[in-house]
PDB file of C-alpha atoms and ligand atoms in Angstrom:
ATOM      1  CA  UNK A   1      79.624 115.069  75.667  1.00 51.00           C
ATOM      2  CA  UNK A   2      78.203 116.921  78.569  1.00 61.00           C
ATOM      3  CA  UNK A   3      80.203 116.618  81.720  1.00 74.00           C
ATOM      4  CA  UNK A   4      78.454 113.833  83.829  1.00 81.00           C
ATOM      5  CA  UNK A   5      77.154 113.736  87.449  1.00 90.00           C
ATOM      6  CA  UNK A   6      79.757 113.205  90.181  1.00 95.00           C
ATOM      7  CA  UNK A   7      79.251 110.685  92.899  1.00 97.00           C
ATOM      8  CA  UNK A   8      80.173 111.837  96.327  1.00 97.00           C
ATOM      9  CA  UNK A   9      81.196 110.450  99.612  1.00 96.00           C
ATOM     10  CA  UNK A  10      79.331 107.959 101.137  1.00 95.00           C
ATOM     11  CA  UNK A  11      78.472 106.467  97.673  1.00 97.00           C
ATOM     12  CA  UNK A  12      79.912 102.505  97.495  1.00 97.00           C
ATOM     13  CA  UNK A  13      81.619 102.768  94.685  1.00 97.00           C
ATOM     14  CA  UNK A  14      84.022 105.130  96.085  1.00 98.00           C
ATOM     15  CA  UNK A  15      85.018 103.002  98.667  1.00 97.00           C
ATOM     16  CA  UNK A  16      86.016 100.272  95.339  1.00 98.00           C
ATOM     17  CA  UNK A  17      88.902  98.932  93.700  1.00 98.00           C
ATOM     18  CA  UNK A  18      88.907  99.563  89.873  1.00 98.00           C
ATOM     19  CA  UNK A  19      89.145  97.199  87.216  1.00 98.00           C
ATOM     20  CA  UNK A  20      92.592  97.224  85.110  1.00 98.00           C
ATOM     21  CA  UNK A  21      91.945  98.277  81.989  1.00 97.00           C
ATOM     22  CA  UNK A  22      93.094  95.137  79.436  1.00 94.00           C
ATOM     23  CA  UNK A  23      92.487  97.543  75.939  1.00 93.00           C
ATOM     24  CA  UNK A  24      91.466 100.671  74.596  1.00 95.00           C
ATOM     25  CA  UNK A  25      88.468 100.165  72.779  1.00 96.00           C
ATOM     26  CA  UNK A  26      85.869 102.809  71.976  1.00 97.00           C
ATOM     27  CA  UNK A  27      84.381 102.430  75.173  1.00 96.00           C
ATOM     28  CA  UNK A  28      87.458 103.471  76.923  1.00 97.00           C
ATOM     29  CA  UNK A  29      87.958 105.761  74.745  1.00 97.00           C
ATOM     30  CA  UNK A  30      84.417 107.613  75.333  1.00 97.00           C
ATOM     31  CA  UNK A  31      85.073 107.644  79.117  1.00 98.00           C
ATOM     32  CA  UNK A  32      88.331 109.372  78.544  1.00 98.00           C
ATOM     33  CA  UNK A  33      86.402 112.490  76.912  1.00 97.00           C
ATOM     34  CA  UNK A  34      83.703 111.631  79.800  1.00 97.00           C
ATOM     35  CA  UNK A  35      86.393 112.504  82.592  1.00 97.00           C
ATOM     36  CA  UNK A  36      88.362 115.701  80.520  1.00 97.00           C
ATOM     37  CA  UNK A  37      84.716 117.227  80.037  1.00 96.00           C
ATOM     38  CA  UNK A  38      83.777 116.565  83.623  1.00 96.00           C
ATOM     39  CA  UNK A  39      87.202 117.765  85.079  1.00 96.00           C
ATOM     40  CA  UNK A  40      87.253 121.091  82.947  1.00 94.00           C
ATOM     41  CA  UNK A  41      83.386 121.840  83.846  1.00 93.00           C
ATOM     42  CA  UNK A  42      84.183 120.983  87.796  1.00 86.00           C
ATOM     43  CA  UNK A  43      85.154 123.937  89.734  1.00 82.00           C
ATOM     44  CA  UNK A  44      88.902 124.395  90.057  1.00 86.00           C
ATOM     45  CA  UNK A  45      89.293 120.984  89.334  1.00 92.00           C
ATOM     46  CA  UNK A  46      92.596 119.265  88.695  1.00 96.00           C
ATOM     47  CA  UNK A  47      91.442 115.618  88.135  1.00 97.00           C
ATOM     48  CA  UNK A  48      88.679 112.967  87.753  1.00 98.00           C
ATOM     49  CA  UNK A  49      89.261 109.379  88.063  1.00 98.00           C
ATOM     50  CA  UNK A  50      86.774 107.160  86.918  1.00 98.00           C
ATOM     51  CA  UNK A  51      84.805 106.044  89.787  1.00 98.00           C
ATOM     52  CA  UNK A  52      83.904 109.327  90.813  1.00 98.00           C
ATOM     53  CA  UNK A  53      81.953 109.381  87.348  1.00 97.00           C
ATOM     54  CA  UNK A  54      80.536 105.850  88.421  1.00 97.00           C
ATOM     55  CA  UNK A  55      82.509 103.880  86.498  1.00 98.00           C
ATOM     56  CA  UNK A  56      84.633 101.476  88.242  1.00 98.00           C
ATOM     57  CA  UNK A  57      87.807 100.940  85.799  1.00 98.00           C
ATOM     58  CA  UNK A  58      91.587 101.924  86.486  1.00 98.00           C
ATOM     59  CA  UNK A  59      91.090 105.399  84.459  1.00 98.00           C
ATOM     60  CA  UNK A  60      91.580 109.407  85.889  1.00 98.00           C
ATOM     61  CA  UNK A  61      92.931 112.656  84.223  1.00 98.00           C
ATOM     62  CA  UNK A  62      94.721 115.176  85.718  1.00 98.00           C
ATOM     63  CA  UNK A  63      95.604 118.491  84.610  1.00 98.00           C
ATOM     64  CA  UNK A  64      97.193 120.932  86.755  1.00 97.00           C
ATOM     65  CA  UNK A  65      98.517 123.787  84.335  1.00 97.00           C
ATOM     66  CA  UNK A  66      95.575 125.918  85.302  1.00 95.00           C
ATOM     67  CA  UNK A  67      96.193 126.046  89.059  1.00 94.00           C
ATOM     68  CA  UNK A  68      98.436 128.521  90.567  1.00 94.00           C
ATOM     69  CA  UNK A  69     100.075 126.219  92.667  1.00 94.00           C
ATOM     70  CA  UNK A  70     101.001 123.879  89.330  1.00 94.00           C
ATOM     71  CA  UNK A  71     101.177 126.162  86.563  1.00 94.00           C
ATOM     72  CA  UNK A  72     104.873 126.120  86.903  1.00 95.00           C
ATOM     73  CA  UNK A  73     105.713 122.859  87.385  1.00 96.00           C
ATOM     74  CA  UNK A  74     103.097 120.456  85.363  1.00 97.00           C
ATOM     75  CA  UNK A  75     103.124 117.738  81.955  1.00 98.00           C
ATOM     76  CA  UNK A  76      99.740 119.534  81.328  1.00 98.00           C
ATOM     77  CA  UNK A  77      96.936 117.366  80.567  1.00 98.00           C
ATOM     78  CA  UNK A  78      97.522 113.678  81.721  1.00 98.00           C
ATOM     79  CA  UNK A  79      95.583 110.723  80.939  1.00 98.00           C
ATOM     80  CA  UNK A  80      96.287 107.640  82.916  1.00 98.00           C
ATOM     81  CA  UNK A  81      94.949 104.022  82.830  1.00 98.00           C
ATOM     82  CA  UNK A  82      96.180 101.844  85.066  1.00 98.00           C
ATOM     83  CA  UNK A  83      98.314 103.814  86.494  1.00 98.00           C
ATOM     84  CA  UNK A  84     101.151 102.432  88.808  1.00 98.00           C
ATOM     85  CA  UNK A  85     103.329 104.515  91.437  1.00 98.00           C
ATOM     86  CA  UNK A  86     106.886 102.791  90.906  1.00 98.00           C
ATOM     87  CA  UNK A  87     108.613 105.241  93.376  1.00 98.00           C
ATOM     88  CA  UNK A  88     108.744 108.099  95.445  1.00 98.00           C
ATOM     89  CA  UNK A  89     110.905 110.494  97.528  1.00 98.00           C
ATOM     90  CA  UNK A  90     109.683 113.281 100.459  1.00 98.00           C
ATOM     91  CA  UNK A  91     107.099 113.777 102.542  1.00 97.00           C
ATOM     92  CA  UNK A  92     104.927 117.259 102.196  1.00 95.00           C
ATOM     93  CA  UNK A  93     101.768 118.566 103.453  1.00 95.00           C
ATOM     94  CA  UNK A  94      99.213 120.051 101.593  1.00 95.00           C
ATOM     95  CA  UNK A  95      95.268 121.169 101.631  1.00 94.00           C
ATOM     96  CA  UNK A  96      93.218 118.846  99.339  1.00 95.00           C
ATOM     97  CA  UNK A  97      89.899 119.073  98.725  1.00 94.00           C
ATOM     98  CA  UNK A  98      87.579 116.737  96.087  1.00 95.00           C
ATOM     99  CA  UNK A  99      84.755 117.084  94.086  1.00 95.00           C
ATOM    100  CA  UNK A 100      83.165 114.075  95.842  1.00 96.00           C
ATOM    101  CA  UNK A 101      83.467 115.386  99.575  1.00 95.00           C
ATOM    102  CA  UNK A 102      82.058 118.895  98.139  1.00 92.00           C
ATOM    103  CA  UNK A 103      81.621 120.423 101.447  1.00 93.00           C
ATOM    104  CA  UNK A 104      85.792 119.772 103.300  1.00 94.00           C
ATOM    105  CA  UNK A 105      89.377 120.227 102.398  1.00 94.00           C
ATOM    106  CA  UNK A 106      91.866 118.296 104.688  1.00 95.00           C
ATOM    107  CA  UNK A 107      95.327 118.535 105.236  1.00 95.00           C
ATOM    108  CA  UNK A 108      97.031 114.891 103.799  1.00 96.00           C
ATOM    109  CA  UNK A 109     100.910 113.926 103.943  1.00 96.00           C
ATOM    110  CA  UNK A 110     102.008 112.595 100.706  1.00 97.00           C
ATOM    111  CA  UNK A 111     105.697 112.291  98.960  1.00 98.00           C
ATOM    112  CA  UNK A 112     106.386 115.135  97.325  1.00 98.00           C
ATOM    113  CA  UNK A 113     108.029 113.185  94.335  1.00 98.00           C
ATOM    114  CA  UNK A 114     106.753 110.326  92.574  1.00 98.00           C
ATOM    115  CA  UNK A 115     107.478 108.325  89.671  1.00 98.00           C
ATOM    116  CA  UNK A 116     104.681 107.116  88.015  1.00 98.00           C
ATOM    117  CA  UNK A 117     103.801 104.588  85.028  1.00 98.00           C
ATOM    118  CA  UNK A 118     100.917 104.115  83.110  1.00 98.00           C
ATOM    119  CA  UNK A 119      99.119 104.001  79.653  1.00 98.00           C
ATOM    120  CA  UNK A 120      98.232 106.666  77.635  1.00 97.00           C
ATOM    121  CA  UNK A 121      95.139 107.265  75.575  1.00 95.00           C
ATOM    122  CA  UNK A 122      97.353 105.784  72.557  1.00 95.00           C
ATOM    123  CA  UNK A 123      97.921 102.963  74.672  1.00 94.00           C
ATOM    124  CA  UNK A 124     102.033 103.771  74.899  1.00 96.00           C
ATOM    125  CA  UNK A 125     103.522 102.947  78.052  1.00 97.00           C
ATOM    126  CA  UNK A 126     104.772 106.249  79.865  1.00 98.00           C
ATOM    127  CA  UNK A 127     106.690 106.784  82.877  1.00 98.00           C
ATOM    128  CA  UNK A 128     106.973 110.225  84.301  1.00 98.00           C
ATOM    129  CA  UNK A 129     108.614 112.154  87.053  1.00 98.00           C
ATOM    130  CA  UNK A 130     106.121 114.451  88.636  1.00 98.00           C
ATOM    131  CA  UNK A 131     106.953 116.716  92.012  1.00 98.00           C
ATOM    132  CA  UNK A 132     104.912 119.070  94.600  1.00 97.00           C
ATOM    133  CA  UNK A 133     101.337 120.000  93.474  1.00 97.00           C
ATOM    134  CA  UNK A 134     101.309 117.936  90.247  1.00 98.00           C
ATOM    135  CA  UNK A 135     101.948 115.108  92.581  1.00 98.00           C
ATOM    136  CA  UNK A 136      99.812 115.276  94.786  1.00 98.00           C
ATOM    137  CA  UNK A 137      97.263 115.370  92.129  1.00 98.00           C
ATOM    138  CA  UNK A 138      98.047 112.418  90.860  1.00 98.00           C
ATOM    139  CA  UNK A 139      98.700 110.286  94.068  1.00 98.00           C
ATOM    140  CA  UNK A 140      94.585 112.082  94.610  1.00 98.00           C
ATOM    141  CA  UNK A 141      93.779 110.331  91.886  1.00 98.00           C
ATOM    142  CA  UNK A 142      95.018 107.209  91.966  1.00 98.00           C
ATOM    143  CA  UNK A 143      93.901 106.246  95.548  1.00 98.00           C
ATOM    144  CA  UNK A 144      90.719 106.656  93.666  1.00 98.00           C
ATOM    145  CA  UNK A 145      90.918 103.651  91.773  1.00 98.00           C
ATOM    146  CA  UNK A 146      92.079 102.084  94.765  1.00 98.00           C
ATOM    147  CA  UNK A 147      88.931 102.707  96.847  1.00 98.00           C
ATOM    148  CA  UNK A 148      90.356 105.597  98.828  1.00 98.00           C
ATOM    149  CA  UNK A 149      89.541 109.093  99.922  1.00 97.00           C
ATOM    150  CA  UNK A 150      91.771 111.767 101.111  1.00 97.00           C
ATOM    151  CA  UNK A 151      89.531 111.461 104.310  1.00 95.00           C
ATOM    152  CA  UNK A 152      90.932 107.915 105.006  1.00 95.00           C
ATOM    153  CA  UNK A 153      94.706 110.150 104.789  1.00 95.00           C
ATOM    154  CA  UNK A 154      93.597 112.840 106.699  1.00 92.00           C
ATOM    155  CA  UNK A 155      96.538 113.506 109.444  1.00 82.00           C
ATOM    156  CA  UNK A 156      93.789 114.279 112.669  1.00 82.00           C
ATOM    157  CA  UNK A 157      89.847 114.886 112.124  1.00 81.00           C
ATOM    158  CA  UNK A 158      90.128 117.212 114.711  1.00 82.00           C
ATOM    159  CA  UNK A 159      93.094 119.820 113.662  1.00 84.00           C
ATOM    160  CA  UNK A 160      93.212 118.454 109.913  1.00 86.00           C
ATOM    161  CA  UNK A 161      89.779 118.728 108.174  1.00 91.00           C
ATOM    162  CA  UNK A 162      88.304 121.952 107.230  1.00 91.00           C
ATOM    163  CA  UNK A 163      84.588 122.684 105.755  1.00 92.00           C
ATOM    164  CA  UNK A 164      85.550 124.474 102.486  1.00 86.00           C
ATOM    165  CA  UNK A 165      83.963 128.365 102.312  1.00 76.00           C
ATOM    166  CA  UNK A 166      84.905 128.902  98.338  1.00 65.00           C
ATOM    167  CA  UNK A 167      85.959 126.783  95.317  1.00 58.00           C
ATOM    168  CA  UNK A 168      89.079 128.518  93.611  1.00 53.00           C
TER     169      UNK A 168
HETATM  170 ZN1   ZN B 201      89.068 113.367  94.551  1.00 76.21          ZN
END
């Protein structure tokens, strides 16, 4: 499958909750490969969730073994539906940027470890430990299916958004 067409900010759908995903049928599992092709064919990408490829269900990938920030500290390619952050420790800054606000990166406090549990694409419940850039991926990712951006997290508009010159 080609890699599909990303929707970016203001689009609606963005701004939406996602549906919990009750089982993996074939469906499911054809927007899984949707959002691996998309992520690997998006610039520097480290994750899709599933709105951002206009489809509103509680489904993203992440995969941050590629990125020189998480190539040393990563579980390598993740698929999570409905994933669930259960804890987390820290606080950290760090520049994030998103295929669907193409143009800015913006500096966003998250914790810097997280605990997270979710369902794999062989529908297992998993519950990993993931710290620093890996993290923040997937706390990106997940306020996708919740509706949010990393603009909404953005620490000032003024001293904490940045229009992006170059895609790593
Ligand atoms: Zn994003």
């Amino acid at each position: 499958m080609p890699s599909l067409k990303i929707l970016t900010f203001p689009h609606p759908l963005l701004k939406k909750r996602s549906h919990r995903i009750e089982r993996i049928d074939a469906q499911i599992m054809g927007l899984i490969v949707d959002l691996i092709d998309t992520m690997k064919a998006g610039p520097g990408s480290v994750g899709v969730a599933a709105p951002q490829i206009g489809v509103s269900l509680s489904a993203c990938v992440v995969d941050v073994s590629g990125n020189r920030q998480g190539k040393d500290n990563n579980h390598g390619l993740l698929v999570m539906l409905n994933p669930e952050i259960m804890s987390s420790s820290g606080r950290s800054i760090m520049r994030e940027g998103c295929m669907s606000v193409p143009d800015y990166t913006g500096d966003v406090e998250r914790p810097t470890s997280i605990t997270v549990r979710y369902l794999n694409q062989s529908e297992e419940v998993m519950t990993i430990e993931a710290s620093g850039f890996e993290a923040v991926a997937i706390q990106h990712e997940i306020d996708h299916l919740e509706g949010i951006l990393f603009l909404d997290r953005i620490l000032s508009l003024k001293t904490g958004l940045f229009r992006r010159k170059s895609y790593q």
